[in-house]
Short mmCIF file of C-alpha atoms in Angstrom, two decimals:
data_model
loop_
_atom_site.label_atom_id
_atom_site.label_comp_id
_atom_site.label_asym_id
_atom_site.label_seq_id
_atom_site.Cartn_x
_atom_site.Cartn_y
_atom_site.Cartn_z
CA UNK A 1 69.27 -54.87 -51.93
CA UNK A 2 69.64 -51.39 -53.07
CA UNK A 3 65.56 -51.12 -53.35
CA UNK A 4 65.72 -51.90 -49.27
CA UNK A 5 68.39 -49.06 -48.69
CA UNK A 6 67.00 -46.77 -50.33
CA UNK A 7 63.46 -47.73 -48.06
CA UNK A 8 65.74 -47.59 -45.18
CA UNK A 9 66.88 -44.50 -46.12
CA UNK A 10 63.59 -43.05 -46.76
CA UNK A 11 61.83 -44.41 -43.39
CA UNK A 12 65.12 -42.51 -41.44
CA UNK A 13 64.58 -38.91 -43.03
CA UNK A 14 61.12 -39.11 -42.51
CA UNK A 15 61.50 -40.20 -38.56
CA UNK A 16 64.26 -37.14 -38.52
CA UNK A 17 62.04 -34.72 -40.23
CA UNK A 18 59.26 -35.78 -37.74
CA UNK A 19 61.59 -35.21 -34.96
CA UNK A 20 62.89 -32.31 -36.00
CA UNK A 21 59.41 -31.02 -36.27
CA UNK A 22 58.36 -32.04 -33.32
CA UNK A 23 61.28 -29.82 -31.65
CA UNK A 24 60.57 -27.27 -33.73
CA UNK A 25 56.49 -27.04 -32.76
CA UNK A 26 57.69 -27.75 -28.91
CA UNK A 27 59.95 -24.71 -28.58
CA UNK A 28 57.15 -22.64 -29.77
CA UNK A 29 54.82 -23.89 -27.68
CA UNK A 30 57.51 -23.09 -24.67
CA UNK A 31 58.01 -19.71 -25.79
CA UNK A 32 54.63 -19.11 -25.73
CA UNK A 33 53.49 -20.18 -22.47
CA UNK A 34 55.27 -23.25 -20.31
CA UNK A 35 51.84 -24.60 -19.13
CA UNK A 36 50.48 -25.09 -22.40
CA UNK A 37 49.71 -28.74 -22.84
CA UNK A 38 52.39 -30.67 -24.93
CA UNK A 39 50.90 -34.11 -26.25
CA UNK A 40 49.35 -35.52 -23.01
CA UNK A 41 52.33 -34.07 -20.49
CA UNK A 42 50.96 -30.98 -19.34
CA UNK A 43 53.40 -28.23 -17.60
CA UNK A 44 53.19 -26.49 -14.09
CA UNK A 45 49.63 -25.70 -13.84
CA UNK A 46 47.44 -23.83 -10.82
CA UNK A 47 44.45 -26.09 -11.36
CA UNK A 48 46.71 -29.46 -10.67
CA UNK A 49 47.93 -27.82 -7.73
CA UNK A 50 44.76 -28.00 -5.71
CA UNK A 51 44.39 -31.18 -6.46
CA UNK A 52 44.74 -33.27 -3.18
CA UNK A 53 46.57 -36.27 -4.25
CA UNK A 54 49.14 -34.35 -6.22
CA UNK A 55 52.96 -35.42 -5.92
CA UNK A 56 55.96 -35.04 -7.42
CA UNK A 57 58.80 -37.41 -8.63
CA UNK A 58 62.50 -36.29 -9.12
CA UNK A 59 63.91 -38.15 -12.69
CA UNK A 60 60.98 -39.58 -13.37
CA UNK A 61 62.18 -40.20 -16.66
CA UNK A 62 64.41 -43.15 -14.91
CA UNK A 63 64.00 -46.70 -14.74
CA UNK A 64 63.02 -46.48 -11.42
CA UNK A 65 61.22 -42.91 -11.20
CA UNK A 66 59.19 -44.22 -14.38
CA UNK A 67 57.80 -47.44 -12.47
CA UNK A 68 56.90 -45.21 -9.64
CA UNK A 69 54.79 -42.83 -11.63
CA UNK A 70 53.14 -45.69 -13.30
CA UNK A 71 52.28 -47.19 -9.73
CA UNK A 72 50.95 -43.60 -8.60
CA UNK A 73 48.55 -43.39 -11.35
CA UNK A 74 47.21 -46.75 -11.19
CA UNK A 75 46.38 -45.60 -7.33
CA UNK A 76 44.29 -42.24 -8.76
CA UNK A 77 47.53 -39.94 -7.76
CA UNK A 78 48.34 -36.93 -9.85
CA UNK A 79 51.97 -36.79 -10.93
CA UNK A 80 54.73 -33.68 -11.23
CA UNK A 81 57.11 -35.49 -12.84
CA UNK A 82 60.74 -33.07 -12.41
CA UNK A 83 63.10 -33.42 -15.69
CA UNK A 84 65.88 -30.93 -15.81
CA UNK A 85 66.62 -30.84 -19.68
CA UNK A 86 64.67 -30.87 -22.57
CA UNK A 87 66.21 -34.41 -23.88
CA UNK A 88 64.22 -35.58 -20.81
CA UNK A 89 61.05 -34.00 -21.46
CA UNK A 90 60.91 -35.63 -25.45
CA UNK A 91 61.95 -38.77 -23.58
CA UNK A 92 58.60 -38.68 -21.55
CA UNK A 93 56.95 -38.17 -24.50
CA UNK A 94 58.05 -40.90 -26.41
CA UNK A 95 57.61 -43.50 -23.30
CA UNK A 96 53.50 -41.93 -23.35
CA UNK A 97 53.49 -42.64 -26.67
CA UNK A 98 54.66 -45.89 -26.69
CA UNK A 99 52.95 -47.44 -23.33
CA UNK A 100 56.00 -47.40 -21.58
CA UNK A 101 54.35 -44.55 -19.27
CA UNK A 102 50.62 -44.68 -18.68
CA UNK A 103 48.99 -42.23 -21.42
CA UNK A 104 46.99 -40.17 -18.64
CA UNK A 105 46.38 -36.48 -19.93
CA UNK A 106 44.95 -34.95 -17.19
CA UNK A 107 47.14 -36.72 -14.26
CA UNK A 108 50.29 -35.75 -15.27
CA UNK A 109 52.33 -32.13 -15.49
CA UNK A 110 56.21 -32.54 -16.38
CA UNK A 111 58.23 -29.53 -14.81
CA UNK A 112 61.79 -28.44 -15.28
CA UNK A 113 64.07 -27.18 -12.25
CA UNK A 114 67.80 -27.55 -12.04
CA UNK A 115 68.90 -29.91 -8.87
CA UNK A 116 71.59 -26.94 -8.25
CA UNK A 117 69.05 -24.63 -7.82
CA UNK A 118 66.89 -24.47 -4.74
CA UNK A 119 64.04 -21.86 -5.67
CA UNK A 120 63.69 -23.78 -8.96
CA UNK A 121 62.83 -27.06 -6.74
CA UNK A 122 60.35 -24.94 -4.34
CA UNK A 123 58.54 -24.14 -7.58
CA UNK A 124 58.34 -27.48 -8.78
CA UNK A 125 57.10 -28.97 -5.57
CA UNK A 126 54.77 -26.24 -5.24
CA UNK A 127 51.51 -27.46 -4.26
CA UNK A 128 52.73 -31.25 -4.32
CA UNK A 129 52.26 -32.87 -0.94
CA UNK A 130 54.76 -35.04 -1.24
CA UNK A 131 58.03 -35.59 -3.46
CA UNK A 132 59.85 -38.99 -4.28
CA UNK A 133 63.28 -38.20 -4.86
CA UNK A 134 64.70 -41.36 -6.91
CA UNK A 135 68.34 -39.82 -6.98
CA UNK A 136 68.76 -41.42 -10.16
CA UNK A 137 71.85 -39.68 -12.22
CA UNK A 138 73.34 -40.91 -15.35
CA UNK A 139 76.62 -41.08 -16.98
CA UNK A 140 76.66 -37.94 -18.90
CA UNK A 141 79.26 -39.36 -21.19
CA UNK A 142 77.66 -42.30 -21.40
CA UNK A 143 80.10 -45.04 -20.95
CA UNK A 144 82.56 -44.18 -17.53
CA UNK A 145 79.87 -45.19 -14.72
CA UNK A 146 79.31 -43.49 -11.68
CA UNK A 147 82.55 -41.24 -10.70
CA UNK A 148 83.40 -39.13 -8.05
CA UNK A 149 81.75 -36.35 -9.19
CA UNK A 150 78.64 -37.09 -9.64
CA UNK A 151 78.76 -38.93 -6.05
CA UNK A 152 79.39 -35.04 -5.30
CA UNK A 153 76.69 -34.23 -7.40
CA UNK A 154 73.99 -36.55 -5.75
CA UNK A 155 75.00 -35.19 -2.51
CA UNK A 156 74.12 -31.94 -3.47
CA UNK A 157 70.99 -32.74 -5.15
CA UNK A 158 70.03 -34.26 -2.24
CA UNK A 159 70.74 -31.28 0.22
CA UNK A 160 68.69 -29.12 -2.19
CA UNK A 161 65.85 -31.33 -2.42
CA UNK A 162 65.37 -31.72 1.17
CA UNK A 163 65.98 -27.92 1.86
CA UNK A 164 63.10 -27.46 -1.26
CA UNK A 165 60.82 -29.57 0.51
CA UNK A 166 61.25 -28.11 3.81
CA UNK A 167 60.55 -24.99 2.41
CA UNK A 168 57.42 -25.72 0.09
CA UNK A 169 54.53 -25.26 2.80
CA UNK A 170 52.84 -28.03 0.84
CA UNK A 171 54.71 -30.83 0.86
CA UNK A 172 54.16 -32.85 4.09
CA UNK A 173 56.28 -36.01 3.06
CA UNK A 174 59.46 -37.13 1.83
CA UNK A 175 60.70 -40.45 0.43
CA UNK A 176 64.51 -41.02 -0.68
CA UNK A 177 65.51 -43.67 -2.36
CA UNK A 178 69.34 -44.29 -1.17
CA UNK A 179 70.75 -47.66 -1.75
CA UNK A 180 71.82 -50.78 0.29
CA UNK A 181 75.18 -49.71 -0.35
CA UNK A 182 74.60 -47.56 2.50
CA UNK A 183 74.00 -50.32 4.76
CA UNK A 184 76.46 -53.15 3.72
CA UNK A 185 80.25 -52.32 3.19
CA UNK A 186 81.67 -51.91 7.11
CA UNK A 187 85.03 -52.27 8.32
CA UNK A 188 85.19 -55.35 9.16
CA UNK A 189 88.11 -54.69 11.56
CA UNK A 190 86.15 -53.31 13.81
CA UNK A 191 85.01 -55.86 16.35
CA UNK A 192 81.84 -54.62 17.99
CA UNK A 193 80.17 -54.51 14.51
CA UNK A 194 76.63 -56.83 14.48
CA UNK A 195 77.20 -59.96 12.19
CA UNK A 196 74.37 -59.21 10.70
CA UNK A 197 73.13 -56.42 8.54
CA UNK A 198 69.90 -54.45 9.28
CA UNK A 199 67.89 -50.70 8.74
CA UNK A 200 69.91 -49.62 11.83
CA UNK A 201 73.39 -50.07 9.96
CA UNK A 202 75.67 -47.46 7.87
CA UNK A 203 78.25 -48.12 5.57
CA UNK A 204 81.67 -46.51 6.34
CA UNK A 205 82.86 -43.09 4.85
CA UNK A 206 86.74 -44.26 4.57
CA UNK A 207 86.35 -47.64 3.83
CA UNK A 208 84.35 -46.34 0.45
CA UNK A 209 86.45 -43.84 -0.89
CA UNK A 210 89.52 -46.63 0.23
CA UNK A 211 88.07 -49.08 -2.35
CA UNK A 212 86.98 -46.45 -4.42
CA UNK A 213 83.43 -47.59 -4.28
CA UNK A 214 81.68 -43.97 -5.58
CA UNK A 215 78.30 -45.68 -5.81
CA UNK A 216 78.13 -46.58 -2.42
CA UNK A 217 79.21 -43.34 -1.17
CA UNK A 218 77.54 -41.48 -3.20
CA UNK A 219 74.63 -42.79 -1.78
CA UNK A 220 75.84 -42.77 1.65
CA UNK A 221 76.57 -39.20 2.09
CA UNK A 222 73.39 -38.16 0.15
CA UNK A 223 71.20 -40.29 2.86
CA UNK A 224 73.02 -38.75 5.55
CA UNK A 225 72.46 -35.36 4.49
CA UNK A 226 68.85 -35.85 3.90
CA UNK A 227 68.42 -37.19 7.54
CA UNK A 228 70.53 -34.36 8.97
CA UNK A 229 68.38 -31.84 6.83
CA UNK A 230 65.11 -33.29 7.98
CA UNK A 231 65.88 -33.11 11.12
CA UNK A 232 67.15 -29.52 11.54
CA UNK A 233 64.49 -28.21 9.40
CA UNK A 234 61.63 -30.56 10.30
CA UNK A 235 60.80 -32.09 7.08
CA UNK A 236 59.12 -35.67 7.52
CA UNK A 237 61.14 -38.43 5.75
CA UNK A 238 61.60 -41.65 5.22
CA UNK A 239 64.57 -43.31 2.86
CA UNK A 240 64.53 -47.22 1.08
CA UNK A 241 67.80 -48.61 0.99
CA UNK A 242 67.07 -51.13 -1.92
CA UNK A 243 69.44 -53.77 -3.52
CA UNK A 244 70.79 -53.78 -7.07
CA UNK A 245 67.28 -52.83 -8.72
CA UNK A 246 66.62 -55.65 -11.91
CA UNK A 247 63.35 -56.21 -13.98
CA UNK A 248 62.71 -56.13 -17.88
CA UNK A 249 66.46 -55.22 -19.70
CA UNK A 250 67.36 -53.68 -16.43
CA UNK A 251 71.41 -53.60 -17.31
CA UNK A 252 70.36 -51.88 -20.26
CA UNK A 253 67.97 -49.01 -19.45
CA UNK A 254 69.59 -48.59 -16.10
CA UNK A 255 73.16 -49.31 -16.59
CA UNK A 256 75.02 -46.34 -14.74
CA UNK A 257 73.49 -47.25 -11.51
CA UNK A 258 73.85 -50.96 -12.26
CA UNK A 259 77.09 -51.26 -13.89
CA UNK A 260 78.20 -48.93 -10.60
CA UNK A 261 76.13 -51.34 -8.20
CA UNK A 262 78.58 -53.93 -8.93
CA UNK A 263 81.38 -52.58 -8.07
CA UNK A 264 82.81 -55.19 -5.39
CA UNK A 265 80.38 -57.50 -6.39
CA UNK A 266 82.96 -60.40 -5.79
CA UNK A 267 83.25 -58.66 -2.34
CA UNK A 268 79.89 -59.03 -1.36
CA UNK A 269 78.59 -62.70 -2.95
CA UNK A 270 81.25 -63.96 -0.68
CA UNK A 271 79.81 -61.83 2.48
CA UNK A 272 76.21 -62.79 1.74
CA UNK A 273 75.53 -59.19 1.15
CA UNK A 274 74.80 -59.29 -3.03
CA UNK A 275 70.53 -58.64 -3.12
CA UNK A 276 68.49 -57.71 -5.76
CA UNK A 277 64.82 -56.22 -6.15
CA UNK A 278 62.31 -56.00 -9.21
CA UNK A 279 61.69 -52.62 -9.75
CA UNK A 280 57.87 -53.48 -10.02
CA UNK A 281 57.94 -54.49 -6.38
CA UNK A 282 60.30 -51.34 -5.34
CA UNK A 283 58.33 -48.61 -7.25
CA UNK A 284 55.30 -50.58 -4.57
CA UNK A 285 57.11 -50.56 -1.84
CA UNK A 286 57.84 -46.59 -2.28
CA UNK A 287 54.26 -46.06 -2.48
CA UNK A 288 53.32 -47.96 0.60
CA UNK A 289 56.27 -46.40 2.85
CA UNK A 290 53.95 -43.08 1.63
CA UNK A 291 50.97 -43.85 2.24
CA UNK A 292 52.06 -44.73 5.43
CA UNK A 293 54.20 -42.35 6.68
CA UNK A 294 51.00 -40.72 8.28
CA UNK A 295 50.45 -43.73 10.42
CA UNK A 296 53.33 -45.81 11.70
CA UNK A 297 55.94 -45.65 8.87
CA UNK A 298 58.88 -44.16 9.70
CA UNK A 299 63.21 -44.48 9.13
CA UNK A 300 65.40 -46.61 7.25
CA UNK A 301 63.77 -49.49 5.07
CA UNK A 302 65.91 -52.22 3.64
CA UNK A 303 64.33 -53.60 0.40
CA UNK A 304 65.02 -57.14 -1.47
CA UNK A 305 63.55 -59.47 -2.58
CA UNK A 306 66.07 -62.05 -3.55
CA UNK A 307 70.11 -63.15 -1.80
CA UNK A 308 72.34 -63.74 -4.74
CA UNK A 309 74.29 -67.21 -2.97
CA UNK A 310 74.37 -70.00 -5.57
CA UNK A 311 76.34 -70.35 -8.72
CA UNK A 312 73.11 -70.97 -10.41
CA UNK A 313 71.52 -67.59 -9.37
CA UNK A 314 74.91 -65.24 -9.53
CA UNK A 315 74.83 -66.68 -13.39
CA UNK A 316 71.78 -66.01 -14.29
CA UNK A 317 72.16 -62.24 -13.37
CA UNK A 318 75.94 -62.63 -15.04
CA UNK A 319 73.67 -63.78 -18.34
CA UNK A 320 71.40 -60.85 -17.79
CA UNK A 321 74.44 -58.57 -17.45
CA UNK A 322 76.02 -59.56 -20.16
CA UNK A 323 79.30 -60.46 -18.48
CA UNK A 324 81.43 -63.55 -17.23
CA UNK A 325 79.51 -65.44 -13.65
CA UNK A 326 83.11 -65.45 -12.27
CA UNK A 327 82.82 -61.25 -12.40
CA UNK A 328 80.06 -61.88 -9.56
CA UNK A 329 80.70 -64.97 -7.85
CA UNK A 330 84.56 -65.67 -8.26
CA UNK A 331 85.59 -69.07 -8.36
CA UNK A 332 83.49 -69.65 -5.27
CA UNK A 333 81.73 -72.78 -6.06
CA UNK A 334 79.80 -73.19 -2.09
CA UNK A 335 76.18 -71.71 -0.94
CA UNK A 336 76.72 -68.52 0.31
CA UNK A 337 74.77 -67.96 3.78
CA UNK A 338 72.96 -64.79 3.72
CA UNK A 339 74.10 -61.79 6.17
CA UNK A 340 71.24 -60.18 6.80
CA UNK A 341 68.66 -59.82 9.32
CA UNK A 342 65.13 -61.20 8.24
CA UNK A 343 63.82 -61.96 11.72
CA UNK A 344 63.12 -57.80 11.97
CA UNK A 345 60.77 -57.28 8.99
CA UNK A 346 60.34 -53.95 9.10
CA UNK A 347 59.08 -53.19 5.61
CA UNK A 348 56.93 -56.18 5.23
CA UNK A 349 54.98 -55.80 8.56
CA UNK A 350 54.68 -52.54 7.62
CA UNK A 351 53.38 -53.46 4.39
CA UNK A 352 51.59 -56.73 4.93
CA UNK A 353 48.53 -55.76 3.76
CA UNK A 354 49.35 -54.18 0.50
CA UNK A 355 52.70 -56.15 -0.25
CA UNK A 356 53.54 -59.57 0.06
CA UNK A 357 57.43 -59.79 0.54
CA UNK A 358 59.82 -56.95 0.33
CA UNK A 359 62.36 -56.97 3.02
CA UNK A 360 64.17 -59.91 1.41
CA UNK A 361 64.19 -64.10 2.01
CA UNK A 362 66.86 -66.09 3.92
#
């Protein structure tokens, strides 16, 4: 046993030593000049600029922002991907390095800007034509979910984003990704309210911070800013309002957002109103709203592909979660009818030709 320590041992100084070398050689390399390559993720460059399929993707380090910059180069796109730490930029280059992120040299430049800071953002999206802004945000303690704060935080980001893209002559296009927690959690109490849930429907402000439901607000107020933005300053955009995004060990390379989604998870099972997407098939549906947006794409687009409303299903994403079924479906043992509006398909007609199903099943 101690021969296997002392291995252990060994194999951990020599992968700190490696990383602390590999720090070491990056800083230089940063001091020295920012758009020196650094191990297949390029910085800021002029040549990349001119390129006309260049684009940029906000926290593309994220579970979601990473699936969308895979799908981007598999269509021939160049890729800005926007990191605002260092932490974020090793990150990228570990995911290269393992597969993770598709190992293309001379597709993808890695920029840093702050979200707080406007001109930083105009530089980044410099020469981009158009910017996916994932509004993905983590914990930065790691463990309390999505507070207040950084609700307040995302709906600043968001301002500045839109207000960098209005501003950057180059960029022509916009897509948000906000949340279906924008769409879903109404005051019931009102009585002129649609039964059903579609593109066309907001969340409301009080009801939100009432349950203290900061994910959903968050995202709410973030959306609406965007919108309010793009249409003072003339930006074209166009925001997905996806369900609780799952795929490969989802809970645990995403878990802010998911652990946050959740909130009032009892709360919506019961409504009809808990969906879920595969990121795969969300990071696809981004790039279609895109490539559209030119021709008839345009709005709000609801995106799901699956109703959580058996017993069976809300366990199996308990199992993936890691936490107790009656968490998501209660002690509700009946089939739960869904609540929203499938006859208006607005993201699969859109998409029909490049995506199968999107906007959800009944």
């Amino acid at each position: 046993m101690g021969i296997v320590r002392t291995q252990e041992e060994e194999n951990e100084r020599m992968e700190f030593e490696d990383f602390r070398q590999t720090l070491v050689a990056f800083a230089a390399l940063e001091r020295r000049k920012q758009s020196e390559e650094f191990k297949g993720l390029s910085s800021h460059n002029a040549d990349v600029d001119l390129e006309e399929k260049l684009v940029c993707v906000t926290s593309g380090v994220s579970f979601l922002g990473l699936a969308i910059v895979n799908r981007l180069l598999l269509r021939g796109y160049s890729v800005r991907i926007l990191v605002d730490n260092q932490e974020d930029v090793q990150k990228l280059r570990e995911m290269e390095r393992s597969g993770e992120m598709m190992a293309c040299t001379n597709k993808i430049s890695v920029v840093m800007a702050k979200p707080t800071e406007i001109q930083g953002l105009m530089e980044a999206f410099d020469g981009c034509r158009g910017v996916f802004h994932t509004s993905a945000f983590a914990d930065p303690g790691g463990i309390s979910g999505y507070s207040k704060s950084m609700a307040e935080i995302e709906v600043k980001a968001s301002e500045n984003v839109m207000k960098a893209c209005a501003r950057t002559p180059s960029v022509r296009n916009c897509v948000l990704t906000s949340s279906l927690l924008a769409c879903i959690w109404r005051d019931s109490t009102q009585h002129d309210l649609p039964t059903l849930v579609n593109h066309d429907c907001w969340s409301d402000e009080s009801l939100c911070m009432d349950k203290k439901l900061w994910y959903a607000l968050g995202k709410l107020k973030a959306e609406k800013v965007a919108w309010k933005i793009a249409e003072e300053m003339g930006i074209k955009l166009t925001t997905i309002c996806p369900g609780l995004i799952t795929g490969p060990e989802f809970s645990l390379r995403n878990p802010t957002a998911t652990i946050a989604y959740l909130k009032g998870a009892q709360e919506m099972y019961a409504d009809g109103l808990l969906a879920i997407v595969d990121v795969s098939r969300l990071a696809e549906a981004h790039l279609s709203v895109f490539e559209e947006m030119n021709k008839t794409a345009f709005g709000r687009y609801i995106c799901f592909d699956q109703v959580i409303k058996r017993e069976e299903e809300a366990e199996k994403l308990a199992r993936e979660m890691g936490m107790p079924s009656n968490k998501i479906c209660g002690d509700s043992f009946d089939i739960i009818p869904t609540r929203f509006d499938v006859s208006n398909k607005k993201l699969t007609n859109l998409m029909s030709r490049k995506l199968r199903c999107c906007y959800g099943e009944s």
